[in-house]
mmCIF file of C-alpha atoms in Angstrom:
data_model
loop_
_atom_site.group_PDB
_atom_site.id
_atom_site.type_symbol
_atom_site.label_atom_id
_atom_site.label_comp_id
_atom_site.label_asym_id
_atom_site.label_seq_id
_atom_site.Cartn_x
_atom_site.Cartn_y
_atom_site.Cartn_z
ATOM 1 C CA MET A 24 -52.638 143.053 -24.877
ATOM 2 C CA ALA A 25 -52.513 139.278 -25.396
ATOM 3 C CA LYS A 26 -54.917 137.184 -23.351
ATOM 4 C CA THR A 27 -53.505 134.619 -20.907
ATOM 5 C CA ARG A 28 -54.948 131.188 -21.605
ATOM 6 C CA THR A 29 -54.735 127.699 -20.177
ATOM 7 C CA ALA A 30 -53.382 125.366 -22.831
ATOM 8 C CA ILE A 31 -52.483 121.703 -23.122
ATOM 9 C CA GLY A 32 -49.680 120.623 -25.417
ATOM 10 C CA LEU A 33 -49.470 117.165 -27.004
ATOM 11 C CA MET A 34 -46.228 115.862 -28.489
ATOM 12 C CA SER A 35 -45.461 112.543 -30.167
ATOM 13 C CA GLY A 36 -41.926 112.802 -31.505
ATOM 14 C CA THR A 37 -39.750 111.007 -34.024
ATOM 15 C CA SER A 38 -38.874 108.336 -31.455
ATOM 16 C CA MET A 39 -42.520 107.193 -31.644
ATOM 17 C CA ASP A 40 -42.354 105.986 -28.050
ATOM 18 C CA GLY A 41 -45.397 107.706 -26.585
ATOM 19 C CA ILE A 42 -47.320 110.912 -25.904
ATOM 20 C CA ASP A 43 -46.032 113.796 -23.783
ATOM 21 C CA ILE A 44 -48.757 116.012 -22.306
ATOM 22 C CA ALA A 45 -48.201 119.311 -20.515
ATOM 23 C CA LEU A 46 -50.343 122.090 -19.067
ATOM 24 C CA LEU A 47 -49.324 125.718 -19.498
ATOM 25 C CA ARG A 48 -50.793 129.094 -18.543
ATOM 26 C CA THR A 49 -49.481 131.584 -21.055
ATOM 27 C CA ASP A 50 -50.181 134.616 -23.197
ATOM 28 C CA GLY A 51 -47.885 133.215 -25.877
ATOM 29 C CA GLN A 52 -45.319 135.855 -25.000
ATOM 30 C CA ASP A 53 -43.849 136.676 -21.582
ATOM 31 C CA VAL A 54 -46.275 134.859 -19.268
ATOM 32 C CA VAL A 55 -45.165 131.242 -18.847
ATOM 33 C CA GLU A 56 -46.621 129.325 -15.897
ATOM 34 C CA ARG A 57 -45.784 125.629 -16.181
ATOM 35 C CA GLY A 58 -48.280 123.127 -14.810
ATOM 36 C CA GLU A 59 -48.656 119.370 -14.580
ATOM 37 C CA SER A 60 -47.299 116.953 -17.164
ATOM 38 C CA LEU A 61 -47.746 113.299 -18.056
ATOM 39 C CA TYR A 62 -46.076 110.742 -20.311
ATOM 40 C CA ILE A 63 -48.132 107.892 -21.758
ATOM 41 C CA PRO A 64 -46.074 105.256 -23.606
ATOM 42 C CA TYR A 65 -47.313 103.516 -26.723
ATOM 43 C CA ASP A 66 -47.592 99.751 -26.565
ATOM 44 C CA ASP A 67 -45.687 97.617 -29.080
ATOM 45 C CA GLU A 68 -48.696 97.260 -31.373
ATOM 46 C CA LEU A 69 -49.154 101.026 -31.678
ATOM 47 C CA ARG A 70 -45.456 101.625 -32.228
ATOM 48 C CA TRP A 71 -45.545 99.023 -35.008
ATOM 49 C CA ARG A 72 -48.553 100.759 -36.539
ATOM 50 C CA TRP A 73 -46.865 104.173 -36.613
ATOM 51 C CA LYS A 74 -43.726 102.641 -38.132
ATOM 52 C CA LYS A 75 -45.841 101.029 -40.822
ATOM 53 C CA ALA A 76 -47.334 104.479 -41.468
ATOM 54 C CA LEU A 77 -43.829 105.769 -42.242
ATOM 55 C CA GLU A 78 -43.559 103.289 -45.109
ATOM 56 C CA THR A 79 -47.058 104.040 -46.408
ATOM 57 C CA ALA A 80 -46.378 107.790 -46.344
ATOM 58 C CA LYS A 81 -43.364 107.585 -48.651
ATOM 59 C CA VAL A 82 -45.590 107.893 -51.737
ATOM 60 C CA ILE A 83 -47.300 111.106 -50.567
ATOM 61 C CA LYS A 84 -46.913 114.114 -52.872
ATOM 62 C CA ASP A 85 -49.512 116.361 -51.221
ATOM 63 C CA ARG A 86 -49.711 116.678 -47.420
ATOM 64 C CA ARG A 87 -53.484 116.064 -47.479
ATOM 65 C CA GLU A 88 -53.125 112.622 -49.056
ATOM 66 C CA ARG A 89 -53.765 109.575 -46.878
ATOM 67 C CA PRO A 90 -52.895 106.550 -49.053
ATOM 68 C CA GLY A 91 -53.539 102.943 -48.089
ATOM 69 C CA ASP A 92 -54.419 102.513 -44.443
ATOM 70 C CA LEU A 93 -52.871 105.844 -43.416
ATOM 71 C CA GLY A 94 -56.330 107.354 -42.858
ATOM 72 C CA GLU A 95 -57.167 104.576 -40.401
ATOM 73 C CA ALA A 96 -53.818 105.083 -38.656
ATOM 74 C CA GLU A 97 -54.549 108.813 -38.374
ATOM 75 C CA GLN A 98 -57.916 108.155 -36.783
ATOM 76 C CA ALA A 99 -56.395 105.649 -34.353
ATOM 77 C CA LEU A 100 -53.627 108.069 -33.403
ATOM 78 C CA THR A 101 -56.132 110.891 -32.854
ATOM 79 C CA LEU A 102 -58.359 108.749 -30.641
ATOM 80 C CA CYS A 103 -55.271 107.647 -28.703
ATOM 81 C CA HIS A 104 -54.446 111.322 -28.042
ATOM 82 C CA ALA A 105 -58.060 112.035 -27.062
ATOM 83 C CA ALA A 106 -57.909 109.227 -24.498
ATOM 84 C CA ALA A 107 -54.627 110.653 -23.210
ATOM 85 C CA ILE A 108 -56.216 114.080 -22.745
ATOM 86 C CA LYS A 109 -59.155 112.606 -20.831
ATOM 87 C CA SER A 110 -56.780 110.642 -18.586
ATOM 88 C CA PHE A 111 -54.688 113.755 -17.959
ATOM 89 C CA LEU A 112 -57.721 115.849 -17.030
ATOM 90 C CA MET A 113 -59.022 113.164 -14.667
ATOM 91 C CA ARG A 114 -55.653 112.712 -12.937
ATOM 92 C CA ASN A 115 -55.384 116.431 -12.301
ATOM 93 C CA GLY A 116 -58.977 117.121 -11.307
ATOM 94 C CA LEU A 117 -59.619 119.279 -14.364
ATOM 95 C CA SER A 118 -62.628 119.596 -16.644
ATOM 96 C CA THR A 119 -62.786 120.585 -20.295
ATOM 97 C CA ALA A 120 -64.021 124.021 -19.172
ATOM 98 C CA ASP A 121 -60.660 124.585 -17.443
ATOM 99 C CA VAL A 122 -58.730 124.382 -20.729
ATOM 100 C CA ASP A 123 -58.921 126.983 -23.492
ATOM 101 C CA ILE A 124 -56.924 125.302 -26.226
ATOM 102 C CA ILE A 125 -54.978 122.160 -27.157
ATOM 103 C CA GLY A 126 -51.775 122.330 -29.195
ATOM 104 C CA PHE A 127 -51.682 119.085 -31.189
ATOM 105 C CA HIS A 128 -48.470 118.049 -32.917
ATOM 106 C CA GLY A 129 -49.629 114.720 -34.313
ATOM 107 C CA GLN A 130 -47.114 112.199 -35.638
ATOM 108 C CA THR A 131 -44.669 113.153 -38.357
ATOM 109 C CA VAL A 132 -44.698 110.458 -41.032
ATOM 110 C CA LEU A 133 -42.928 112.392 -43.800
ATOM 111 C CA HIS A 134 -40.683 115.432 -43.779
ATOM 112 C CA ARG A 135 -39.059 116.548 -47.025
ATOM 113 C CA PRO A 136 -38.097 120.191 -46.620
ATOM 114 C CA ASP A 137 -36.354 120.339 -49.989
ATOM 115 C CA GLU A 138 -39.735 119.579 -51.569
ATOM 116 C CA GLY A 139 -41.687 121.880 -49.236
ATOM 117 C CA LEU A 140 -43.546 118.847 -47.924
ATOM 118 C CA THR A 141 -44.265 117.862 -44.336
ATOM 119 C CA VAL A 142 -46.967 115.462 -43.121
ATOM 120 C CA GLN A 143 -48.124 115.067 -39.535
ATOM 121 C CA ILE A 144 -51.028 112.642 -39.200
ATOM 122 C CA GLY A 145 -53.572 113.705 -36.617
ATOM 123 C CA ASP A 146 -57.155 114.880 -37.165
ATOM 124 C CA GLY A 147 -57.516 118.156 -35.302
ATOM 125 C CA GLN A 148 -61.277 118.365 -35.783
ATOM 126 C CA LEU A 149 -61.799 114.833 -34.486
ATOM 127 C CA LEU A 150 -59.636 115.588 -31.444
ATOM 128 C CA ALA A 151 -61.625 118.766 -30.735
ATOM 129 C CA ASP A 152 -64.917 116.899 -30.992
ATOM 130 C CA GLU A 153 -63.725 113.989 -28.846
ATOM 131 C CA THR A 154 -62.333 116.193 -26.061
ATOM 132 C CA GLY A 155 -64.737 119.137 -26.207
ATOM 133 C CA ILE A 156 -61.763 121.528 -26.390
ATOM 134 C CA ASP A 157 -60.664 123.682 -29.331
ATOM 135 C CA VAL A 158 -57.490 122.462 -31.051
ATOM 136 C CA VAL A 159 -54.682 124.120 -32.996
ATOM 137 C CA TYR A 160 -52.835 121.645 -35.231
ATOM 138 C CA ASP A 161 -50.777 121.385 -38.442
ATOM 139 C CA MET A 162 -48.384 124.081 -37.229
ATOM 140 C CA ARG A 163 -45.469 123.319 -39.557
ATOM 141 C CA ALA A 164 -47.090 123.639 -42.976
ATOM 142 C CA ASN A 165 -47.427 127.440 -43.230
ATOM 143 C CA ASP A 166 -43.734 127.845 -42.500
ATOM 144 C CA MET A 167 -42.939 125.723 -45.550
ATOM 145 C CA VAL A 168 -45.382 127.689 -47.694
ATOM 146 C CA HIS A 169 -43.250 130.743 -46.900
ATOM 147 C CA GLY A 170 -39.898 129.141 -47.692
ATOM 148 C CA GLY A 171 -39.040 127.595 -44.319
ATOM 149 C CA GLN A 172 -37.805 124.135 -43.395
ATOM 150 C CA GLY A 173 -40.826 123.413 -41.190
ATOM 151 C CA ALA A 174 -38.546 122.768 -38.201
ATOM 152 C CA PRO A 175 -37.550 123.411 -35.525
ATOM 153 C CA LEU A 176 -40.617 125.140 -34.062
ATOM 154 C CA ILE A 177 -39.681 125.037 -30.385
ATOM 155 C CA PRO A 178 -37.057 127.890 -30.364
ATOM 156 C CA ILE A 179 -39.524 130.682 -29.563
ATOM 157 C CA TYR A 180 -40.500 128.769 -26.416
ATOM 158 C CA HIS A 181 -36.852 128.240 -25.517
ATOM 159 C CA ALA A 182 -36.451 132.013 -25.788
ATOM 160 C CA ALA A 183 -39.325 132.540 -23.341
ATOM 161 C CA LEU A 184 -37.773 130.065 -20.885
ATOM 162 C CA SER A 185 -34.330 131.644 -21.176
ATOM 163 C CA ALA A 186 -35.631 134.764 -19.434
ATOM 164 C CA ASN A 187 -35.889 132.664 -16.255
ATOM 165 C CA LEU A 188 -32.476 131.008 -16.388
ATOM 166 C CA PRO A 189 -30.500 131.353 -13.137
ATOM 167 C CA ASP A 190 -27.619 133.839 -13.354
ATOM 168 C CA GLU A 191 -25.087 131.129 -12.523
ATOM 169 C CA PHE A 192 -25.231 129.751 -16.061
ATOM 170 C CA SER A 193 -22.814 131.492 -18.375
ATOM 171 C CA THR A 194 -23.958 132.941 -21.665
ATOM 172 C CA PRO A 195 -24.269 132.367 -24.531
ATOM 173 C CA VAL A 196 -26.750 129.599 -23.665
ATOM 174 C CA VAL A 197 -27.974 126.994 -26.113
ATOM 175 C CA PHE A 198 -31.003 124.775 -25.555
ATOM 176 C CA VAL A 199 -30.452 121.292 -26.973
ATOM 177 C CA ASN A 200 -33.402 119.014 -27.568
ATOM 178 C CA ILE A 201 -32.245 115.414 -27.978
ATOM 179 C CA GLY A 202 -35.304 113.559 -29.208
ATOM 180 C CA GLY A 203 -35.305 111.209 -32.162
ATOM 181 C CA ILE A 204 -33.566 114.062 -33.977
ATOM 182 C CA SER A 205 -31.528 116.688 -32.108
ATOM 183 C CA ASN A 206 -31.922 120.427 -32.539
ATOM 184 C CA LEU A 207 -30.290 123.542 -31.113
ATOM 185 C CA THR A 208 -31.655 126.936 -30.080
ATOM 186 C CA TYR A 209 -29.218 129.807 -29.566
ATOM 187 C CA ILE A 210 -30.610 132.934 -27.902
ATOM 188 C CA ALA A 211 -28.526 136.071 -28.310
ATOM 189 C CA GLU A 212 -28.484 138.770 -25.634
ATOM 190 C CA ASP A 213 -30.670 140.946 -27.867
ATOM 191 C CA GLY A 214 -33.194 138.107 -28.201
ATOM 192 C CA GLN A 215 -32.290 137.132 -31.749
ATOM 193 C CA LEU A 216 -32.749 133.419 -32.413
ATOM 194 C CA SER A 217 -30.595 130.952 -34.290
ATOM 195 C CA ALA A 218 -31.829 127.363 -34.448
ATOM 196 C CA PHE A 219 -31.554 124.255 -36.559
ATOM 197 C CA ASP A 220 -31.552 120.476 -36.485
ATOM 198 C CA SER A 221 -28.107 119.232 -35.481
ATOM 199 C CA GLY A 222 -28.265 115.568 -36.472
ATOM 200 C CA PRO A 223 -29.527 112.212 -35.213
ATOM 201 C CA GLY A 224 -30.561 112.110 -31.568
ATOM 202 C CA ASN A 225 -31.906 108.918 -30.014
ATOM 203 C CA MET A 226 -33.245 107.682 -33.324
ATOM 204 C CA LEU A 227 -30.251 105.651 -34.502
ATOM 205 C CA ILE A 228 -29.571 104.124 -31.088
ATOM 206 C CA ASP A 229 -33.223 103.153 -30.717
ATOM 207 C CA GLN A 230 -33.272 101.519 -34.150
ATOM 208 C CA TRP A 231 -29.982 99.715 -33.468
ATOM 209 C CA ILE A 232 -31.150 98.371 -30.104
ATOM 210 C CA GLU A 233 -34.543 97.312 -31.431
ATOM 211 C CA ALA A 234 -33.024 95.492 -34.417
ATOM 212 C CA HIS A 235 -30.752 93.462 -32.112
ATOM 213 C CA THR A 236 -32.802 92.977 -28.965
ATOM 214 C CA GLY A 237 -36.414 93.857 -29.716
ATOM 215 C CA LYS A 238 -36.304 96.498 -26.974
ATOM 216 C CA ALA A 239 -37.453 100.023 -27.781
ATOM 217 C CA TYR A 240 -34.331 101.836 -26.530
ATOM 218 C CA ASP A 241 -31.083 101.524 -24.578
ATOM 219 C CA ARG A 242 -32.390 101.948 -21.048
ATOM 220 C CA ASN A 243 -30.010 104.102 -18.980
ATOM 221 C CA GLY A 244 -27.364 103.637 -21.688
ATOM 222 C CA GLU A 245 -26.614 100.181 -20.267
ATOM 223 C CA THR A 246 -25.655 98.650 -23.624
ATOM 224 C CA ALA A 247 -23.606 101.627 -24.794
ATOM 225 C CA ALA A 248 -21.720 101.683 -21.497
ATOM 226 C CA LYS A 249 -20.296 98.231 -22.286
ATOM 227 C CA GLY A 250 -18.975 99.206 -25.714
ATOM 228 C CA THR A 251 -16.213 101.276 -27.271
ATOM 229 C CA VAL A 252 -16.363 103.918 -29.982
ATOM 230 C CA SER A 253 -15.598 102.862 -33.564
ATOM 231 C CA PRO A 254 -13.690 105.799 -35.154
ATOM 232 C CA PRO A 255 -14.326 104.683 -38.776
ATOM 233 C CA LEU A 256 -18.061 104.520 -38.112
ATOM 234 C CA VAL A 257 -18.001 107.941 -36.437
ATOM 235 C CA ARG A 258 -16.201 109.422 -39.454
ATOM 236 C CA ARG A 259 -18.741 107.914 -41.821
ATOM 237 C CA TYR A 260 -21.588 109.683 -40.042
ATOM 238 C CA LEU A 261 -19.867 113.014 -39.434
ATOM 239 C CA GLU A 262 -18.667 113.235 -43.030
ATOM 240 C CA SER A 263 -22.282 113.326 -44.215
ATOM 241 C CA PRO A 264 -22.998 116.349 -46.465
ATOM 242 C CA PHE A 265 -25.615 117.374 -43.897
ATOM 243 C CA PHE A 266 -22.851 118.662 -41.613
ATOM 244 C CA SER A 267 -20.848 120.532 -44.255
ATOM 245 C CA ALA A 268 -23.654 122.122 -46.299
ATOM 246 C CA ASN A 269 -23.767 125.914 -46.435
ATOM 247 C CA ILE A 270 -27.502 125.884 -45.689
ATOM 248 C CA ARG A 271 -28.844 124.311 -42.516
ATOM 249 C CA ARG A 272 -31.760 121.973 -43.210
ATOM 250 C CA SER A 273 -34.233 120.029 -41.102
ATOM 251 C CA LEU A 274 -34.057 116.254 -40.973
ATOM 252 C CA ASP A 275 -36.378 113.366 -41.693
ATOM 253 C CA ARG A 276 -36.058 110.003 -39.938
ATOM 254 C CA SER A 277 -34.761 108.444 -43.141
ATOM 255 C CA ASP A 278 -31.848 110.874 -43.625
ATOM 256 C CA PHE A 279 -29.581 108.789 -41.369
ATOM 257 C CA VAL A 280 -29.714 105.006 -40.978
ATOM 258 C CA PRO A 281 -28.139 102.731 -38.359
ATOM 259 C CA PRO A 282 -25.118 100.559 -39.193
ATOM 260 C CA VAL A 283 -25.599 97.294 -41.030
ATOM 261 C CA LYS A 284 -26.241 94.415 -38.649
ATOM 262 C CA GLY A 285 -22.940 92.655 -37.919
ATOM 263 C CA GLU A 286 -20.795 95.645 -38.896
ATOM 264 C CA VAL A 287 -19.926 96.189 -35.244
ATOM 265 C CA SER A 288 -20.986 94.476 -32.033
ATOM 266 C CA LEU A 289 -24.223 95.442 -30.324
ATOM 267 C CA GLU A 290 -22.352 97.244 -27.541
ATOM 268 C CA ASP A 291 -19.857 99.033 -29.800
ATOM 269 C CA GLY A 292 -22.647 100.128 -32.123
ATOM 270 C CA ALA A 293 -24.638 101.624 -29.241
ATOM 271 C CA ARG A 294 -21.575 103.409 -27.839
ATOM 272 C CA THR A 295 -20.564 104.744 -31.251
ATOM 273 C CA LEU A 296 -24.050 106.060 -31.987
ATOM 274 C CA ALA A 297 -24.161 107.747 -28.561
ATOM 275 C CA HIS A 298 -20.882 109.458 -29.456
ATOM 276 C CA VAL A 299 -22.248 110.468 -32.880
ATOM 277 C CA THR A 300 -25.285 112.048 -31.207
ATOM 278 C CA ALA A 301 -23.018 114.174 -28.997
ATOM 279 C CA ALA A 302 -20.396 114.944 -31.636
ATOM 280 C CA SER A 303 -23.090 116.038 -34.109
ATOM 281 C CA ILE A 304 -24.279 118.720 -31.689
ATOM 282 C CA LEU A 305 -20.783 120.139 -31.256
ATOM 283 C CA LYS A 306 -20.070 119.980 -34.981
ATOM 284 C CA LEU A 307 -23.186 121.996 -35.825
ATOM 285 C CA ALA A 308 -22.660 124.414 -32.907
ATOM 286 C CA ALA A 309 -19.754 125.763 -34.948
ATOM 287 C CA TYR A 310 -22.377 127.488 -37.153
ATOM 288 C CA LEU A 311 -23.792 129.493 -34.219
ATOM 289 C CA PRO A 312 -23.039 133.233 -33.922
ATOM 290 C CA GLN A 313 -20.808 132.721 -30.859
ATOM 291 C CA PRO A 314 -19.354 129.662 -29.086
ATOM 292 C CA PRO A 315 -21.841 128.542 -26.393
ATOM 293 C CA LYS A 316 -20.803 128.502 -22.746
ATOM 294 C CA THR A 317 -23.774 126.492 -21.442
ATOM 295 C CA TYR A 318 -25.830 123.770 -23.084
ATOM 296 C CA VAL A 319 -29.235 123.053 -21.501
ATOM 297 C CA VAL A 320 -30.357 119.576 -22.548
ATOM 298 C CA CYS A 321 -33.970 118.448 -22.799
ATOM 299 C CA GLY A 322 -35.644 115.473 -24.459
ATOM 300 C CA GLY A 323 -35.141 111.773 -23.880
ATOM 301 C CA GLY A 324 -31.421 111.923 -24.649
ATOM 302 C CA ARG A 325 -30.726 113.661 -21.342
ATOM 303 C CA LEU A 326 -31.670 110.387 -19.614
ATOM 304 C CA ASN A 327 -28.948 108.434 -21.398
ATOM 305 C CA PRO A 328 -25.834 108.881 -19.213
ATOM 306 C CA VAL A 329 -23.509 107.765 -22.021
ATOM 307 C CA ILE A 330 -24.795 110.459 -24.390
ATOM 308 C CA MET A 331 -24.544 113.062 -21.626
ATOM 309 C CA ALA A 332 -21.004 111.986 -20.674
ATOM 310 C CA GLU A 333 -19.851 112.078 -24.295
ATOM 311 C CA PHE A 334 -21.495 115.468 -24.781
ATOM 312 C CA SER A 335 -20.016 116.877 -21.540
ATOM 313 C CA ASP A 336 -16.497 115.696 -22.401
ATOM 314 C CA LEU A 337 -16.596 117.111 -25.929
ATOM 315 C CA ALA A 338 -18.116 120.414 -24.767
ATOM 316 C CA ALA A 339 -15.539 120.763 -21.980
ATOM 317 C CA GLU A 340 -12.811 120.688 -24.627
ATOM 318 C CA GLN A 341 -14.394 123.881 -25.970
ATOM 319 C CA GLY A 342 -14.792 125.482 -22.544
ATOM 320 C CA ALA A 343 -18.530 124.849 -22.307
ATOM 321 C CA ARG A 344 -20.736 123.228 -19.668
ATOM 322 C CA VAL A 345 -23.544 120.704 -20.276
ATOM 323 C CA ILE A 346 -26.503 120.497 -17.882
ATOM 324 C CA ALA A 347 -29.830 118.687 -17.911
ATOM 325 C CA ALA A 348 -32.878 120.959 -18.094
ATOM 326 C CA GLU A 349 -33.819 120.024 -14.520
ATOM 327 C CA THR A 350 -30.584 121.586 -13.237
ATOM 328 C CA ALA A 351 -31.818 124.891 -14.653
ATOM 329 C CA GLY A 352 -35.242 124.467 -13.039
ATOM 330 C CA PHE A 353 -37.087 123.183 -16.123
ATOM 331 C CA ASP A 354 -38.686 119.860 -17.049
ATOM 332 C CA GLY A 355 -36.681 118.287 -19.843
ATOM 333 C CA GLY A 356 -39.278 115.613 -20.480
ATOM 334 C CA SER A 357 -42.301 117.852 -20.961
ATOM 335 C CA MET A 358 -40.590 120.848 -22.583
ATOM 336 C CA GLU A 359 -41.661 120.013 -26.131
ATOM 337 C CA ALA A 360 -45.256 119.431 -25.060
ATOM 338 C CA GLU A 361 -45.153 122.736 -23.173
ATOM 339 C CA ALA A 362 -43.846 124.347 -26.350
ATOM 340 C CA TRP A 363 -46.791 123.032 -28.341
ATOM 341 C CA ALA A 364 -49.187 124.553 -25.810
ATOM 342 C CA TYR A 365 -47.266 127.844 -26.089
ATOM 343 C CA LEU A 366 -47.347 127.735 -29.892
ATOM 344 C CA ALA A 367 -51.097 127.075 -29.896
ATOM 345 C CA VAL A 368 -51.708 130.273 -27.938
ATOM 346 C CA ARG A 369 -49.362 132.212 -30.229
ATOM 347 C CA SER A 370 -51.309 130.852 -33.190
ATOM 348 C CA LEU A 371 -54.589 132.107 -31.687
ATOM 349 C CA GLU A 372 -53.016 135.542 -31.257
ATOM 350 C CA GLY A 373 -51.625 135.568 -34.807
ATOM 351 C CA LEU A 374 -48.073 135.778 -33.454
ATOM 352 C CA PRO A 375 -45.088 134.334 -35.341
ATOM 353 C CA LEU A 376 -44.185 130.705 -34.709
ATOM 354 C CA THR A 377 -41.065 130.691 -36.868
ATOM 355 C CA TYR A 378 -38.377 133.143 -37.923
ATOM 356 C CA PRO A 379 -35.680 133.450 -40.591
ATOM 357 C CA GLY A 380 -33.087 132.460 -37.989
ATOM 358 C CA THR A 381 -34.953 129.321 -36.901
ATOM 359 C CA THR A 382 -36.360 127.672 -40.021
ATOM 360 C CA GLY A 383 -35.051 129.879 -42.832
ATOM 361 C CA VAL A 384 -38.549 131.205 -43.501
ATOM 362 C CA ASP A 385 -38.665 134.404 -45.597
ATOM 363 C CA ALA A 386 -40.022 136.530 -42.713
ATOM 364 C CA PRO A 387 -41.544 135.854 -39.277
ATOM 365 C CA VAL A 388 -44.730 133.881 -39.875
ATOM 366 C CA THR A 389 -47.547 132.415 -37.816
ATOM 367 C CA GLY A 390 -49.163 129.072 -38.508
ATOM 368 C CA GLY A 391 -51.553 126.382 -37.380
ATOM 369 C CA VAL A 392 -55.135 125.417 -38.160
ATOM 370 C CA LEU A 393 -57.888 126.040 -35.600
ATOM 371 C CA ALA A 394 -60.527 123.352 -35.101
ATOM 372 C CA ARG A 395 -63.428 124.348 -32.848
ATOM 373 C CA HIS A 396 -65.233 121.561 -31.016
ATOM 374 C CA ARG A 397 -68.813 120.891 -32.081
#
């Protein structure tokens, strides 16, 4: 029988906007008791540093390489996460003795599934030593060793949450995570999982807004709300081979790029990219075993009312309903961090993190590296 542990999950996603932290009591299987969560944003200097790391990482051929100043960036990122953990513990009146394990995602700086290469900077041993808590990290790599895409990893946690969905939500249900990149998790009635990246999430909008205004994102969709959709631009994105390929693949930040500056107005670009985010999800949902009836949305994209309105309108045309995770009783902001806590416990138990239906891995496989604090 699996042991129930108290775990903390740490997530810094492709949006590179900050650190999500979540506490979870779980056995890595059926027991899921969600606790406190916290979001700590990066300042502009740190966001610039992580973006610079993306450029440095382009020359990597082996995931252990740290060219240029990437090693220094990794150390800085790890210490930033250690400080976040200490702040979280203090805010919630917890000590290191109250936590059994940390699930540490790190920051993805390179993801090339076709080459079997994924790089998340983040020193698990340093984090364990700094916090005094054991750490599981580097959870994507073993999936790739066994033929998988290295993403998405969150579906097994979505499956655990689906057991607690209120009966009012019609099945089939699909969890949609709209982060920098969007991904889908379909849970069949027999528990079988189908999951894959569905296209750009907030990433393109964030890049578009930052290039024009210097702001990190389109707060409350205010810019997009003033624009109109450009059909030619939508077609250009949705005609990408990514959407028509016979094999579903995971995405890197560089697989899609924002429009050229001046191609459309600031407002029209933001509105069009919001539409592309929503339309991408529906386009890829066509590959699921059955048409979904309910979409449960988590991640930062659920906070953009223009994305949610576009998504709701398009889904309604197919007889489906779109709801934010909170409507189903979940926390859409901390769900990925919760998932990383869940995955850390599964890793300790030697349980699978990924499956043929989620990443295309040859067979269900576990993963992660354990660093014990010294």
